[in-house]
Amino acid sequence: MASTSAWGARSRMMLLMQMVAVAAFMLFINLPLQVQGAVETSEHPNVVDAEGHPVLFGDEYYVLPAVSGSGGGGLALKLRVNDSCPMYVKQESSEKSKGLPVVFTHFKGQSANFSSVIVEENVGVNVKTAAVTSCVQSTEWSEEYDANTSKRFIKASDTSSLFQITKASDGDGYNMYYCPCINCRLVCTQLGIYVEGDENRWVVIDNSVETLRVQFHKNE
């Protein structure tokens, strides 16, 4: 009888150990899924286009107003000072105009995950207008201060600046930021629209002007 009781106790112990092993194994195989879910809710969610697809590095996208009736269309390039180079980034005056597409690339001035193919929020990117212009230079976006207006404009240049994309506070579209490194810290300022004259709607680096809230449409 004692032998039978001992055998039963050993059997129950072995069964318990097997159950613990199975539970541990299930926890292990589910761990990658839990980590993946954490990435999706991190501070760097994917930037998505108007169709809900992730915005990809290297592809072309039109930068259009997120809200209709905001007074302008897509972004383009135009000569500004005495009709001489360089060209500056402007918003088309007509809502029907898509402007010129842009391409996002990994920011060259900092360490980055260059294996990533998806543009993420709050991560530094370079922006380039995908167009050939009459000015013999690249169309990378960079900053230029204009003393006459006390505004910082976005110009097409051979050098590139750091920008970030962030979801608008109400969730409708995105805001774009210019983020230079000052004393080893990123200091970001929102992009907005500065109206000059009757039709010129220039993209400027200024928190006090009309906010540039955008959505991205892939150039098919």
Short mmCIF file of N, CA, C and O in Angstrom, two decimals, residues 59-165:
data_model
loop_
_atom_site.label_atom_id
_atom_site.label_comp_id
_atom_site.label_asym_id
_atom_site.label_seq_id
_atom_site.Cartn_x
_atom_site.Cartn_y
_atom_site.Cartn_z
N ASP A 59 10.20 56.12 -51.59
CA ASP A 59 9.04 56.27 -52.46
C ASP A 59 8.62 57.73 -52.51
O ASP A 59 8.96 58.53 -51.63
N GLU A 60 7.85 58.08 -53.54
CA GLU A 60 7.43 59.47 -53.71
C GLU A 60 6.02 59.68 -53.15
O GLU A 60 5.12 58.86 -53.37
N TYR A 61 5.85 60.81 -52.45
CA TYR A 61 4.56 61.14 -51.85
C TYR A 61 4.24 62.62 -52.07
O TYR A 61 5.11 63.48 -51.92
N TYR A 62 2.98 62.88 -52.39
CA TYR A 62 2.51 64.26 -52.41
C TYR A 62 2.15 64.65 -50.99
O TYR A 62 1.52 63.89 -50.25
N VAL A 63 2.56 65.85 -50.60
CA VAL A 63 2.27 66.37 -49.26
C VAL A 63 1.09 67.33 -49.40
O VAL A 63 1.25 68.47 -49.86
N LEU A 64 -0.10 66.86 -49.03
CA LEU A 64 -1.33 67.61 -49.24
C LEU A 64 -1.95 68.03 -47.91
O LEU A 64 -1.66 67.44 -46.87
N PRO A 65 -2.81 69.04 -47.92
CA PRO A 65 -3.47 69.45 -46.68
C PRO A 65 -4.30 68.32 -46.10
O PRO A 65 -4.98 67.59 -46.83
N ALA A 66 -4.24 68.16 -44.79
CA ALA A 66 -5.03 67.12 -44.13
C ALA A 66 -6.49 67.52 -44.01
O ALA A 66 -7.37 66.67 -43.91
N VAL A 67 -6.74 68.83 -44.04
CA VAL A 67 -8.10 69.34 -43.89
C VAL A 67 -8.46 70.15 -45.13
O VAL A 67 -7.73 71.08 -45.50
N SER A 68 -9.56 69.80 -45.77
CA SER A 68 -9.98 70.55 -46.96
C SER A 68 -10.47 71.95 -46.55
O SER A 68 -10.95 72.16 -45.44
N GLY A 69 -10.31 72.89 -47.46
CA GLY A 69 -10.73 74.26 -47.18
C GLY A 69 -9.74 75.05 -46.37
O GLY A 69 -10.05 76.13 -45.86
N SER A 70 -8.50 74.54 -46.27
CA SER A 70 -7.48 75.23 -45.47
C SER A 70 -6.81 76.36 -46.23
O SER A 70 -6.01 77.10 -45.66
N GLY A 71 -7.11 76.47 -47.53
CA GLY A 71 -6.61 77.62 -48.28
C GLY A 71 -5.47 77.34 -49.22
O GLY A 71 -4.93 78.26 -49.83
N GLY A 72 -5.06 76.11 -49.37
CA GLY A 72 -3.96 75.81 -50.27
C GLY A 72 -3.97 74.36 -50.70
O GLY A 72 -4.79 73.55 -50.24
N GLY A 73 -3.00 74.02 -51.57
CA GLY A 73 -2.91 72.67 -52.09
C GLY A 73 -1.65 71.97 -51.63
O GLY A 73 -1.24 72.09 -50.48
N GLY A 74 -1.03 71.22 -52.56
CA GLY A 74 0.19 70.49 -52.23
C GLY A 74 1.41 71.40 -52.22
O GLY A 74 1.32 72.61 -52.47
N LEU A 75 2.56 70.81 -51.91
CA LEU A 75 3.80 71.58 -51.83
C LEU A 75 4.57 71.51 -53.14
O LEU A 75 4.58 70.49 -53.81
N ALA A 76 5.22 72.62 -53.47
CA ALA A 76 5.99 72.70 -54.72
C ALA A 76 7.22 73.58 -54.47
O ALA A 76 7.54 73.93 -53.33
N LEU A 77 7.92 73.94 -55.54
CA LEU A 77 9.10 74.81 -55.46
C LEU A 77 8.88 76.04 -56.34
O LEU A 77 8.24 75.96 -57.39
N LYS A 78 9.44 77.17 -55.88
CA LYS A 78 9.31 78.40 -56.65
C LYS A 78 10.46 79.34 -56.32
O LYS A 78 10.93 79.38 -55.19
N LEU A 79 10.90 80.08 -57.34
CA LEU A 79 11.88 81.14 -57.10
C LEU A 79 11.23 82.24 -56.27
O LEU A 79 10.06 82.56 -56.45
N ARG A 80 12.02 82.82 -55.38
CA ARG A 80 11.43 83.82 -54.48
C ARG A 80 12.14 85.17 -54.54
O ARG A 80 11.50 86.21 -54.69
N VAL A 81 13.44 85.21 -54.37
CA VAL A 81 14.19 86.45 -54.25
C VAL A 81 14.69 86.88 -55.63
O VAL A 81 15.60 86.26 -56.20
N ASN A 82 14.08 87.94 -56.17
CA ASN A 82 14.49 88.48 -57.49
C ASN A 82 14.49 87.41 -58.58
O ASN A 82 15.27 87.47 -59.54
N ASP A 83 13.61 86.43 -58.42
CA ASP A 83 13.49 85.36 -59.40
C ASP A 83 14.82 84.68 -59.69
O ASP A 83 15.12 84.28 -60.83
N SER A 84 15.67 84.55 -58.67
CA SER A 84 16.96 83.89 -58.83
C SER A 84 17.05 82.70 -57.89
O SER A 84 16.31 82.62 -56.89
N CYS A 85 17.94 81.78 -58.18
CA CYS A 85 18.10 80.59 -57.36
C CYS A 85 18.62 80.96 -55.97
O CYS A 85 19.31 81.99 -55.83
N PRO A 86 18.31 80.19 -54.94
CA PRO A 86 17.68 78.89 -54.99
C PRO A 86 16.14 78.98 -55.04
O PRO A 86 15.57 80.07 -54.93
N MET A 87 15.53 77.81 -55.14
CA MET A 87 14.07 77.74 -55.06
C MET A 87 13.66 77.45 -53.62
O MET A 87 14.42 76.90 -52.83
N TYR A 88 12.43 77.85 -53.31
CA TYR A 88 11.91 77.69 -51.95
C TYR A 88 10.64 76.84 -51.98
O TYR A 88 9.92 76.80 -52.99
N VAL A 89 10.39 76.18 -50.87
CA VAL A 89 9.20 75.32 -50.77
C VAL A 89 7.99 76.18 -50.49
O VAL A 89 8.00 77.02 -49.58
N LYS A 90 6.96 76.00 -51.27
CA LYS A 90 5.73 76.77 -51.10
C LYS A 90 4.53 75.84 -51.19
O LYS A 90 4.62 74.70 -51.68
N GLN A 91 3.42 76.32 -50.69
CA GLN A 91 2.16 75.60 -50.84
C GLN A 91 1.41 76.18 -52.03
O GLN A 91 1.28 77.41 -52.15
N GLU A 92 0.94 75.31 -52.91
CA GLU A 92 0.19 75.79 -54.07
C GLU A 92 -1.05 76.55 -53.59
O GLU A 92 -1.70 76.17 -52.61
N SER A 93 -1.41 77.62 -54.29
CA SER A 93 -2.55 78.43 -53.88
C SER A 93 -3.89 77.75 -54.15
O SER A 93 -4.87 78.01 -53.46
N SER A 94 -3.91 76.84 -55.12
CA SER A 94 -5.15 76.13 -55.45
C SER A 94 -5.19 74.77 -54.74
O SER A 94 -4.23 74.02 -54.77
N GLU A 95 -6.31 74.48 -54.11
CA GLU A 95 -6.48 73.19 -53.44
C GLU A 95 -6.47 72.04 -54.43
O GLU A 95 -6.22 70.88 -54.05
N LYS A 96 -6.74 72.33 -55.70
CA LYS A 96 -6.79 71.28 -56.72
C LYS A 96 -5.40 70.85 -57.19
O LYS A 96 -5.25 69.82 -57.83
N SER A 97 -4.39 71.65 -56.87
CA SER A 97 -3.03 71.36 -57.32
C SER A 97 -2.31 70.48 -56.30
O SER A 97 -2.22 70.83 -55.12
N LYS A 98 -1.78 69.34 -56.75
CA LYS A 98 -1.05 68.44 -55.85
C LYS A 98 0.39 68.86 -55.63
O LYS A 98 1.07 68.33 -54.74
N GLY A 99 0.89 69.79 -56.45
CA GLY A 99 2.26 70.21 -56.31
C GLY A 99 3.23 69.17 -56.82
O GLY A 99 2.96 68.46 -57.80
N LEU A 100 4.37 69.06 -56.16
CA LEU A 100 5.42 68.10 -56.53
C LEU A 100 5.60 67.09 -55.41
O LEU A 100 5.50 67.44 -54.23
N PRO A 101 5.88 65.84 -55.74
CA PRO A 101 6.08 64.83 -54.69
C PRO A 101 7.42 65.02 -53.98
O PRO A 101 8.33 65.68 -54.50
N VAL A 102 7.52 64.44 -52.81
CA VAL A 102 8.77 64.45 -52.05
C VAL A 102 9.20 63.02 -51.78
O VAL A 102 8.40 62.07 -51.88
N VAL A 103 10.45 62.87 -51.42
CA VAL A 103 11.02 61.57 -51.04
C VAL A 103 11.65 61.72 -49.66
O VAL A 103 12.37 62.68 -49.40
N PHE A 104 11.36 60.77 -48.77
CA PHE A 104 11.97 60.76 -47.45
C PHE A 104 13.16 59.79 -47.45
O PHE A 104 13.05 58.67 -47.98
N THR A 105 14.28 60.22 -46.88
CA THR A 105 15.46 59.37 -46.76
C THR A 105 15.95 59.41 -45.32
O THR A 105 15.60 60.31 -44.54
N HIS A 106 16.77 58.42 -44.94
CA HIS A 106 17.33 58.40 -43.60
C HIS A 106 18.22 59.62 -43.38
O HIS A 106 18.98 60.01 -44.28
N PHE A 107 18.12 60.20 -42.21
CA PHE A 107 18.91 61.39 -41.91
C PHE A 107 20.39 61.03 -41.89
O PHE A 107 20.82 60.13 -41.18
N LYS A 108 21.17 61.77 -42.66
CA LYS A 108 22.59 61.43 -42.84
C LYS A 108 23.45 61.85 -41.65
O LYS A 108 24.56 61.36 -41.47
N GLY A 109 22.97 62.76 -40.83
CA GLY A 109 23.83 63.33 -39.80
C GLY A 109 23.78 62.66 -38.45
O GLY A 109 24.36 63.16 -37.50
N GLN A 110 23.07 61.56 -38.30
CA GLN A 110 23.01 60.88 -37.02
C GLN A 110 22.90 59.38 -37.24
O GLN A 110 22.57 58.92 -38.31
N SER A 111 23.20 58.62 -36.17
CA SER A 111 23.07 57.18 -36.27
C SER A 111 21.61 56.84 -36.44
O SER A 111 20.73 57.42 -35.79
N ALA A 112 21.30 55.93 -37.32
CA ALA A 112 19.91 55.58 -37.59
C ALA A 112 19.84 54.12 -38.00
O ALA A 112 20.84 53.50 -38.34
N ASN A 113 18.64 53.59 -37.94
CA ASN A 113 18.41 52.23 -38.37
C ASN A 113 18.20 52.23 -39.88
O ASN A 113 17.07 52.34 -40.36
N PHE A 114 19.31 52.14 -40.62
CA PHE A 114 19.21 52.25 -42.07
C PHE A 114 18.58 51.02 -42.70
O PHE A 114 18.28 51.03 -43.90
N SER A 115 18.36 49.96 -41.91
CA SER A 115 17.68 48.78 -42.44
C SER A 115 16.17 48.98 -42.46
O SER A 115 15.44 48.25 -43.11
N SER A 116 15.68 49.99 -41.73
CA SER A 116 14.25 50.25 -41.68
C SER A 116 13.78 50.83 -43.01
O SER A 116 14.43 51.70 -43.60
N VAL A 117 12.65 50.35 -43.49
CA VAL A 117 12.11 50.85 -44.76
C VAL A 117 10.90 51.74 -44.52
O VAL A 117 10.38 52.35 -45.46
N ILE A 118 10.45 51.85 -43.27
CA ILE A 118 9.24 52.59 -42.94
C ILE A 118 9.60 53.87 -42.19
O ILE A 118 10.40 53.85 -41.26
N VAL A 119 9.01 54.97 -42.60
CA VAL A 119 9.19 56.24 -41.90
C VAL A 119 8.40 56.20 -40.60
O VAL A 119 7.22 55.81 -40.59
N GLU A 120 9.03 56.59 -39.50
CA GLU A 120 8.38 56.55 -38.20
C GLU A 120 8.22 57.96 -37.65
O GLU A 120 8.98 58.87 -37.98
N GLU A 121 7.23 58.11 -36.78
CA GLU A 121 7.02 59.39 -36.12
C GLU A 121 8.17 59.71 -35.17
O GLU A 121 8.76 58.81 -34.57
N ASN A 122 8.47 61.00 -35.05
CA ASN A 122 9.48 61.49 -34.11
C ASN A 122 10.88 60.94 -34.37
O ASN A 122 11.69 60.85 -33.44
N VAL A 123 11.14 60.56 -35.60
CA VAL A 123 12.46 60.06 -36.00
C VAL A 123 12.98 60.96 -37.12
O VAL A 123 12.25 61.29 -38.06
N GLY A 124 14.25 61.37 -37.02
CA GLY A 124 14.81 62.29 -37.99
C GLY A 124 14.85 61.74 -39.41
O GLY A 124 15.25 60.59 -39.63
N VAL A 125 14.43 62.56 -40.37
CA VAL A 125 14.48 62.20 -41.78
C VAL A 125 15.00 63.38 -42.59
O VAL A 125 14.94 64.53 -42.14
N ASN A 126 15.51 63.09 -43.77
CA ASN A 126 15.78 64.12 -44.77
C ASN A 126 14.61 64.13 -45.74
O ASN A 126 13.98 63.10 -45.98
N VAL A 127 14.35 65.31 -46.29
CA VAL A 127 13.25 65.45 -47.25
C VAL A 127 13.82 66.06 -48.53
O VAL A 127 14.61 67.02 -48.48
N LYS A 128 13.39 65.51 -49.65
CA LYS A 128 13.85 66.01 -50.95
C LYS A 128 12.67 66.08 -51.90
O LYS A 128 11.89 65.13 -52.01
N THR A 129 12.52 67.22 -52.58
CA THR A 129 11.48 67.34 -53.59
C THR A 129 11.92 66.55 -54.82
O THR A 129 13.03 66.72 -55.33
N ALA A 130 11.04 65.68 -55.29
CA ALA A 130 11.36 64.81 -56.42
C ALA A 130 11.08 65.55 -57.73
O ALA A 130 10.04 65.35 -58.37
N ALA A 131 12.00 66.43 -58.09
CA ALA A 131 11.82 67.22 -59.30
C ALA A 131 13.17 67.70 -59.81
O ALA A 131 14.12 67.85 -59.05
N VAL A 132 13.23 67.96 -61.10
CA VAL A 132 14.40 68.58 -61.72
C VAL A 132 14.04 70.04 -61.98
O VAL A 132 13.00 70.33 -62.59
N THR A 133 14.85 70.96 -61.50
CA THR A 133 14.54 72.38 -61.63
C THR A 133 15.56 73.09 -62.52
O THR A 133 16.58 72.52 -62.92
N SER A 134 15.31 74.37 -62.79
CA SER A 134 16.23 75.17 -63.60
C SER A 134 17.47 75.56 -62.82
O SER A 134 18.47 75.98 -63.42
N CYS A 135 17.44 75.44 -61.51
CA CYS A 135 18.62 75.71 -60.68
C CYS A 135 19.53 74.49 -60.68
O CYS A 135 19.07 73.36 -60.48
N VAL A 136 20.81 74.71 -60.90
CA VAL A 136 21.76 73.59 -60.98
C VAL A 136 22.17 73.21 -59.55
O VAL A 136 23.25 73.57 -59.08
N GLN A 137 21.29 72.49 -58.87
CA GLN A 137 21.56 72.08 -57.50
C GLN A 137 20.56 71.00 -57.11
O GLN A 137 19.58 70.74 -57.83
N SER A 138 20.80 70.38 -55.97
CA SER A 138 19.89 69.37 -55.46
C SER A 138 18.62 70.04 -54.94
O SER A 138 18.55 71.26 -54.81
N THR A 139 17.64 69.24 -54.63
CA THR A 139 16.38 69.77 -54.10
C THR A 139 16.13 69.27 -52.67
O THR A 139 15.00 69.09 -52.24
N GLU A 140 17.22 69.03 -51.93
CA GLU A 140 17.10 68.68 -50.51
C GLU A 140 16.54 69.88 -49.74
O GLU A 140 16.86 71.03 -50.04
N TRP A 141 15.72 69.59 -48.73
CA TRP A 141 15.16 70.66 -47.92
C TRP A 141 16.17 71.10 -46.88
O TRP A 141 16.73 70.29 -46.14
N SER A 142 16.39 72.42 -46.80
CA SER A 142 17.24 72.98 -45.75
C SER A 142 16.68 74.35 -45.35
O SER A 142 15.75 74.87 -45.98
N GLU A 143 17.26 74.93 -44.33
CA GLU A 143 16.74 76.18 -43.74
C GLU A 143 17.54 77.38 -44.19
O GLU A 143 18.76 77.30 -44.37
N GLU A 144 16.85 78.51 -44.38
CA GLU A 144 17.54 79.78 -44.68
C GLU A 144 16.77 80.92 -44.01
O GLU A 144 15.56 81.08 -44.19
N TYR A 145 17.52 81.75 -43.28
CA TYR A 145 16.92 82.89 -42.60
C TYR A 145 16.88 84.10 -43.52
O TYR A 145 17.85 84.39 -44.23
N ASP A 146 15.73 84.79 -43.52
CA ASP A 146 15.56 86.00 -44.33
C ASP A 146 15.40 87.19 -43.40
O ASP A 146 14.42 87.29 -42.65
N ALA A 147 16.38 88.10 -43.44
CA ALA A 147 16.38 89.24 -42.52
C ALA A 147 15.24 90.21 -42.80
O ALA A 147 14.75 90.89 -41.88
N ASN A 148 14.80 90.30 -44.04
CA ASN A 148 13.74 91.25 -44.39
C ASN A 148 12.40 90.88 -43.76
O ASN A 148 11.61 91.76 -43.42
N THR A 149 12.15 89.60 -43.64
CA THR A 149 10.87 89.16 -43.07
C THR A 149 11.03 88.57 -41.67
O THR A 149 10.02 88.29 -41.00
N SER A 150 12.27 88.37 -41.25
CA SER A 150 12.56 87.71 -39.96
C SER A 150 11.95 86.31 -39.91
O SER A 150 11.53 85.83 -38.85
N LYS A 151 11.91 85.68 -41.06
CA LYS A 151 11.36 84.33 -41.16
C LYS A 151 12.45 83.36 -41.62
O LYS A 151 13.39 83.74 -42.33
N ARG A 152 12.30 82.10 -41.21
CA ARG A 152 13.18 81.04 -41.69
C ARG A 152 12.42 80.21 -42.72
O ARG A 152 11.43 79.56 -42.40
N PHE A 153 12.90 80.25 -43.94
CA PHE A 153 12.24 79.56 -45.05
C PHE A 153 12.87 78.19 -45.28
O PHE A 153 14.01 77.93 -44.87
N ILE A 154 12.13 77.33 -45.98
CA ILE A 154 12.65 76.04 -46.43
C ILE A 154 13.06 76.19 -47.89
O ILE A 154 12.23 76.53 -48.74
N LYS A 155 14.33 75.97 -48.17
CA LYS A 155 14.82 76.13 -49.54
C LYS A 155 15.32 74.80 -50.08
O LYS A 155 15.63 73.87 -49.33
N ALA A 156 15.41 74.72 -51.42
CA ALA A 156 16.03 73.59 -52.09
C ALA A 156 17.53 73.81 -52.11
O ALA A 156 17.99 74.88 -52.49
N SER A 157 18.28 72.81 -51.67
CA SER A 157 19.71 73.02 -51.47
C SER A 157 20.48 71.74 -51.71
O SER A 157 19.91 70.64 -51.79
N ASP A 158 21.80 71.87 -51.80
CA ASP A 158 22.67 70.70 -51.90
C ASP A 158 22.90 70.07 -50.52
O ASP A 158 23.40 68.95 -50.43
N THR A 159 22.60 70.80 -49.47
CA THR A 159 22.74 70.27 -48.11
C THR A 159 21.35 69.91 -47.58
O THR A 159 20.33 70.41 -48.07
N SER A 160 21.33 69.06 -46.58
CA SER A 160 20.05 68.59 -46.05
C SER A 160 19.95 68.86 -44.55
O SER A 160 20.95 68.86 -43.84
N SER A 161 18.73 69.12 -44.10
CA SER A 161 18.46 69.36 -42.69
C SER A 161 17.61 68.22 -42.13
O SER A 161 17.05 67.42 -42.87
N LEU A 162 17.53 68.21 -40.81
CA LEU A 162 16.77 67.16 -40.14
C LEU A 162 15.34 67.61 -39.91
O LEU A 162 15.09 68.71 -39.41
N PHE A 163 14.40 66.74 -40.26
CA PHE A 163 12.98 66.99 -40.04
C PHE A 163 12.37 65.79 -39.32
O PHE A 163 12.89 64.68 -39.37
N GLN A 164 11.26 66.05 -38.66
CA GLN A 164 10.50 64.98 -38.02
C GLN A 164 9.02 65.14 -38.36
O GLN A 164 8.55 66.25 -38.65
N ILE A 165 8.32 64.02 -38.30
CA ILE A 165 6.88 63.99 -38.58
C ILE A 165 6.17 63.49 -37.33
O ILE A 165 6.57 62.47 -36.75
#
